[in-house]
PDB file of C-alpha atoms in Angstrom:
ATOM      1  CA  UNK A   1      36.504   6.748   0.008  1.00  0.00           C
ATOM      2  CA  UNK A   2      35.010   8.977  -2.664  1.00  0.00           C
ATOM      3  CA  UNK A   3      34.249   7.635  -6.110  1.00  0.00           C
ATOM      4  CA  UNK A   4      34.043   9.538  -9.368  1.00  0.00           C
ATOM      5  CA  UNK A   5      32.509   8.936 -12.761  1.00  0.00           C
ATOM      6  CA  UNK A   6      35.269  10.916 -14.471  1.00  0.00           C
ATOM      7  CA  UNK A   7      38.819  11.754 -13.444  1.00  0.00           C
ATOM      8  CA  UNK A   8      40.471  14.409 -15.584  1.00  0.00           C
ATOM      9  CA  UNK A   9      44.227  14.839 -15.269  1.00  0.00           C
ATOM     10  CA  UNK A  10      45.397  18.356 -16.075  1.00  0.00           C
ATOM     11  CA  UNK A  11      43.564  21.628 -15.457  1.00  0.00           C
ATOM     12  CA  UNK A  12      44.701  23.268 -18.667  1.00  0.00           C
ATOM     13  CA  UNK A  13      42.248  24.728 -21.165  1.00  0.00           C
ATOM     14  CA  UNK A  14      40.938  21.391 -22.395  1.00  0.00           C
ATOM     15  CA  UNK A  15      40.789  19.773 -18.957  1.00  0.00           C
ATOM     16  CA  UNK A  16      38.889  22.682 -17.414  1.00  0.00           C
ATOM     17  CA  UNK A  17      36.400  22.863 -20.283  1.00  0.00           C
ATOM     18  CA  UNK A  18      35.854  19.108 -20.193  1.00  0.00           C
ATOM     19  CA  UNK A  19      35.358  19.112 -16.410  1.00  0.00           C
ATOM     20  CA  UNK A  20      32.885  21.972 -16.704  1.00  0.00           C
ATOM     21  CA  UNK A  21      30.888  20.253 -19.435  1.00  0.00           C
ATOM     22  CA  UNK A  22      30.807  16.902 -17.655  1.00  0.00           C
ATOM     23  CA  UNK A  23      29.854  18.446 -14.321  1.00  0.00           C
ATOM     24  CA  UNK A  24      26.887  20.207 -15.947  1.00  0.00           C
ATOM     25  CA  UNK A  25      25.074  16.893 -15.547  1.00  0.00           C
ATOM     26  CA  UNK A  26      23.850  16.905 -11.931  1.00  0.00           C
ATOM     27  CA  UNK A  27      24.466  13.170 -11.531  1.00  0.00           C
ATOM     28  CA  UNK A  28      28.086  13.283 -12.751  1.00  0.00           C
ATOM     29  CA  UNK A  29      30.846  13.128 -10.170  1.00  0.00           C
ATOM     30  CA  UNK A  30      33.915  14.762 -11.708  1.00  0.00           C
ATOM     31  CA  UNK A  31      37.419  15.075 -10.274  1.00  0.00           C
ATOM     32  CA  UNK A  32      39.868  17.490 -11.917  1.00  0.00           C
ATOM     33  CA  UNK A  33      43.508  16.977 -10.896  1.00  0.00           C
ATOM     34  CA  UNK A  34      46.273  19.528 -11.517  1.00  0.00           C
ATOM     35  CA  UNK A  35      49.922  19.077 -10.497  1.00  0.00           C
ATOM     36  CA  UNK A  36      50.589  22.807 -10.511  1.00  0.00           C
ATOM     37  CA  UNK A  37      49.502  25.849  -8.567  1.00  0.00           C
ATOM     38  CA  UNK A  38      46.677  28.341  -9.106  1.00  0.00           C
ATOM     39  CA  UNK A  39      47.515  30.836 -11.867  1.00  0.00           C
ATOM     40  CA  UNK A  40      47.400  33.894  -9.607  1.00  0.00           C
ATOM     41  CA  UNK A  41      50.951  35.164 -10.117  1.00  0.00           C
ATOM     42  CA  UNK A  42      51.317  38.690 -11.472  1.00  0.00           C
ATOM     43  CA  UNK A  43      53.811  37.274 -13.993  1.00  0.00           C
ATOM     44  CA  UNK A  44      50.958  35.238 -15.523  1.00  0.00           C
ATOM     45  CA  UNK A  45      48.439  38.063 -15.839  1.00  0.00           C
ATOM     46  CA  UNK A  46      50.933  40.644 -17.132  1.00  0.00           C
ATOM     47  CA  UNK A  47      52.068  40.108 -20.755  1.00  0.00           C
ATOM     48  CA  UNK A  48      55.593  41.312 -20.045  1.00  0.00           C
ATOM     49  CA  UNK A  49      55.840  38.786 -17.212  1.00  0.00           C
ATOM     50  CA  UNK A  50      56.073  35.962 -19.759  1.00  0.00           C
ATOM     51  CA  UNK A  51      59.847  36.385 -20.102  1.00  0.00           C
ATOM     52  CA  UNK A  52      60.415  36.011 -16.351  1.00  0.00           C
ATOM     53  CA  UNK A  53      57.827  33.285 -15.960  1.00  0.00           C
ATOM     54  CA  UNK A  54      59.466  30.872 -18.410  1.00  0.00           C
ATOM     55  CA  UNK A  55      62.673  31.021 -16.365  1.00  0.00           C
ATOM     56  CA  UNK A  56      60.975  29.566 -13.279  1.00  0.00           C
ATOM     57  CA  UNK A  57      60.218  25.993 -12.325  1.00  0.00           C
ATOM     58  CA  UNK A  58      57.345  26.991 -10.050  1.00  0.00           C
ATOM     59  CA  UNK A  59      54.865  27.304 -12.935  1.00  0.00           C
ATOM     60  CA  UNK A  60      56.816  25.951 -15.909  1.00  0.00           C
ATOM     61  CA  UNK A  61      58.430  22.707 -17.039  1.00  0.00           C
ATOM     62  CA  UNK A  62      60.962  22.784 -19.874  1.00  0.00           C
ATOM     63  CA  UNK A  63      60.734  19.952 -22.393  1.00  0.00           C
ATOM     64  CA  UNK A  64      63.457  19.295 -24.978  1.00  0.00           C
ATOM     65  CA  UNK A  65      62.377  18.281 -28.460  1.00  0.00           C
ATOM     66  CA  UNK A  66      64.025  15.547 -30.500  1.00  0.00           C
ATOM     67  CA  UNK A  67      63.958  16.303 -34.228  1.00  0.00           C
ATOM     68  CA  UNK A  68      63.616  13.551 -36.797  1.00  0.00           C
ATOM     69  CA  UNK A  69      66.952  12.261 -38.079  1.00  0.00           C
ATOM     70  CA  UNK A  70      66.382  13.730 -41.553  1.00  0.00           C
ATOM     71  CA  UNK A  71      65.128  17.078 -40.265  1.00  0.00           C
ATOM     72  CA  UNK A  72      66.923  20.397 -40.554  1.00  0.00           C
ATOM     73  CA  UNK A  73      65.236  21.525 -37.347  1.00  0.00           C
ATOM     74  CA  UNK A  74      67.477  21.820 -34.295  1.00  0.00           C
ATOM     75  CA  UNK A  75      66.412  20.607 -30.854  1.00  0.00           C
ATOM     76  CA  UNK A  76      64.306  23.179 -29.053  1.00  0.00           C
ATOM     77  CA  UNK A  77      63.092  23.783 -25.529  1.00  0.00           C
ATOM     78  CA  UNK A  78      59.340  24.051 -25.173  1.00  0.00           C
ATOM     79  CA  UNK A  79      58.063  25.582 -21.948  1.00  0.00           C
ATOM     80  CA  UNK A  80      54.794  24.052 -20.731  1.00  0.00           C
ATOM     81  CA  UNK A  81      52.593  25.544 -18.051  1.00  0.00           C
ATOM     82  CA  UNK A  82      52.097  23.579 -14.855  1.00  0.00           C
ATOM     83  CA  UNK A  83      49.283  25.530 -13.201  1.00  0.00           C
ATOM     84  CA  UNK A  84      45.553  26.012 -13.380  1.00  0.00           C
ATOM     85  CA  UNK A  85      45.086  26.999 -17.020  1.00  0.00           C
ATOM     86  CA  UNK A  86      48.121  24.999 -18.158  1.00  0.00           C
ATOM     87  CA  UNK A  87      50.108  26.389 -21.061  1.00  0.00           C
ATOM     88  CA  UNK A  88      47.254  28.735 -21.945  1.00  0.00           C
ATOM     89  CA  UNK A  89      48.278  30.679 -18.843  1.00  0.00           C
ATOM     90  CA  UNK A  90      51.845  30.749 -20.165  1.00  0.00           C
ATOM     91  CA  UNK A  91      51.459  32.554 -23.453  1.00  0.00           C
ATOM     92  CA  UNK A  92      52.111  36.213 -22.691  1.00  0.00           C
ATOM     93  CA  UNK A  93      48.443  36.798 -23.571  1.00  0.00           C
ATOM     94  CA  UNK A  94      49.305  36.098 -27.230  1.00  0.00           C
ATOM     95  CA  UNK A  95      46.435  34.822 -29.367  1.00  0.00           C
ATOM     96  CA  UNK A  96      46.230  33.377 -32.852  1.00  0.00           C
ATOM     97  CA  UNK A  97      43.964  30.986 -34.678  1.00  0.00           C
ATOM     98  CA  UNK A  98      44.347  28.445 -37.448  1.00  0.00           C
ATOM     99  CA  UNK A  99      44.269  29.247 -41.133  1.00  0.00           C
ATOM    100  CA  UNK A 100      40.980  28.773 -43.028  1.00  0.00           C
ATOM    101  CA  UNK A 101      42.668  26.307 -45.387  1.00  0.00           C
ATOM    102  CA  UNK A 102      43.593  24.040 -42.479  1.00  0.00           C
ATOM    103  CA  UNK A 103      39.983  23.760 -41.307  1.00  0.00           C
ATOM    104  CA  UNK A 104      38.725  23.175 -44.840  1.00  0.00           C
ATOM    105  CA  UNK A 105      41.308  20.397 -45.242  1.00  0.00           C
ATOM    106  CA  UNK A 106      39.783  18.677 -42.215  1.00  0.00           C
ATOM    107  CA  UNK A 107      36.383  18.695 -43.925  1.00  0.00           C
ATOM    108  CA  UNK A 108      37.965  17.261 -47.082  1.00  0.00           C
ATOM    109  CA  UNK A 109      39.278  14.417 -44.889  1.00  0.00           C
ATOM    110  CA  UNK A 110      35.795  13.681 -43.542  1.00  0.00           C
ATOM    111  CA  UNK A 111      35.474  15.890 -40.450  1.00  0.00           C
ATOM    112  CA  UNK A 112      32.042  17.341 -41.152  1.00  0.00           C
ATOM    113  CA  UNK A 113      31.242  20.549 -39.294  1.00  0.00           C
ATOM    114  CA  UNK A 114      34.877  21.566 -38.844  1.00  0.00           C
ATOM    115  CA  UNK A 115      35.267  23.736 -41.966  1.00  0.00           C
ATOM    116  CA  UNK A 116      36.160  27.402 -41.870  1.00  0.00           C
ATOM    117  CA  UNK A 117      32.557  28.458 -42.503  1.00  0.00           C
ATOM    118  CA  UNK A 118      31.476  26.723 -39.287  1.00  0.00           C
ATOM    119  CA  UNK A 119      34.535  27.464 -37.162  1.00  0.00           C
ATOM    120  CA  UNK A 120      34.871  31.126 -38.146  1.00  0.00           C
ATOM    121  CA  UNK A 121      31.598  31.874 -36.330  1.00  0.00           C
ATOM    122  CA  UNK A 122      33.161  30.639 -33.096  1.00  0.00           C
ATOM    123  CA  UNK A 123      36.196  32.841 -33.655  1.00  0.00           C
ATOM    124  CA  UNK A 124      34.006  35.884 -34.335  1.00  0.00           C
ATOM    125  CA  UNK A 125      32.210  35.316 -31.029  1.00  0.00           C
ATOM    126  CA  UNK A 126      35.498  35.022 -29.124  1.00  0.00           C
ATOM    127  CA  UNK A 127      37.093  37.952 -30.923  1.00  0.00           C
ATOM    128  CA  UNK A 128      34.229  40.372 -30.369  1.00  0.00           C
ATOM    129  CA  UNK A 129      36.062  42.597 -27.926  1.00  0.00           C
ATOM    130  CA  UNK A 130      37.783  45.921 -27.819  1.00  0.00           C
ATOM    131  CA  UNK A 131      41.430  45.938 -26.870  1.00  0.00           C
ATOM    132  CA  UNK A 132      43.106  49.213 -26.129  1.00  0.00           C
ATOM    133  CA  UNK A 133      46.824  49.678 -26.132  1.00  0.00           C
ATOM    134  CA  UNK A 134      49.357  52.418 -26.542  1.00  0.00           C
ATOM    135  CA  UNK A 135      50.890  53.553 -29.787  1.00  0.00           C
ATOM    136  CA  UNK A 136      53.236  50.594 -30.078  1.00  0.00           C
ATOM    137  CA  UNK A 137      52.704  46.845 -30.129  1.00  0.00           C
ATOM    138  CA  UNK A 138      54.102  44.887 -27.202  1.00  0.00           C
ATOM    139  CA  UNK A 139      57.781  43.991 -27.830  1.00  0.00           C
ATOM    140  CA  UNK A 140      56.987  40.267 -27.618  1.00  0.00           C
ATOM    141  CA  UNK A 141      54.538  40.636 -30.508  1.00  0.00           C
ATOM    142  CA  UNK A 142      57.162  42.433 -32.593  1.00  0.00           C
ATOM    143  CA  UNK A 143      59.676  39.658 -31.918  1.00  0.00           C
ATOM    144  CA  UNK A 144      57.356  36.705 -32.504  1.00  0.00           C
ATOM    145  CA  UNK A 145      55.661  37.864 -35.720  1.00  0.00           C
ATOM    146  CA  UNK A 146      58.637  37.341 -38.115  1.00  0.00           C
ATOM    147  CA  UNK A 147      59.307  33.852 -36.757  1.00  0.00           C
ATOM    148  CA  UNK A 148      55.662  32.896 -37.056  1.00  0.00           C
ATOM    149  CA  UNK A 149      55.509  34.202 -40.620  1.00  0.00           C
ATOM    150  CA  UNK A 150      58.688  32.401 -41.684  1.00  0.00           C
ATOM    151  CA  UNK A 151      57.383  29.119 -40.251  1.00  0.00           C
ATOM    152  CA  UNK A 152      54.402  29.350 -42.580  1.00  0.00           C
TER     153      UNK A 152
END
């Protein structure tokens, strides 16, 4: 029987990064477990495929939310990715990052090194790319922007 120093359940973004970092130590024996399939479906790598992908159970599980009793929010269905890459493979290639004020609030609460000045450098490194697209934004972006803005 094999033994491992670390067993990581879930090969989403965090699980894969953690497994990679831990396995960088030559002596570490790391096992990464994922319930889902590899993320090699065309529906995953094509932004427009998002709409079809969330209708399947092959790569997606639907979870119902339960709002607080005093909330005005209605129950929602949240699709979660069950595949290598997890829900990060289930986002229609949409990307956004937190607001500077949120990171600075973390520092005010004692999380040194997590302020916008520190974190923004990481974002600049990730965002240093050239994306080409046609004259119009993808329809999903047009539909999601107003909802995101109204949510604050």
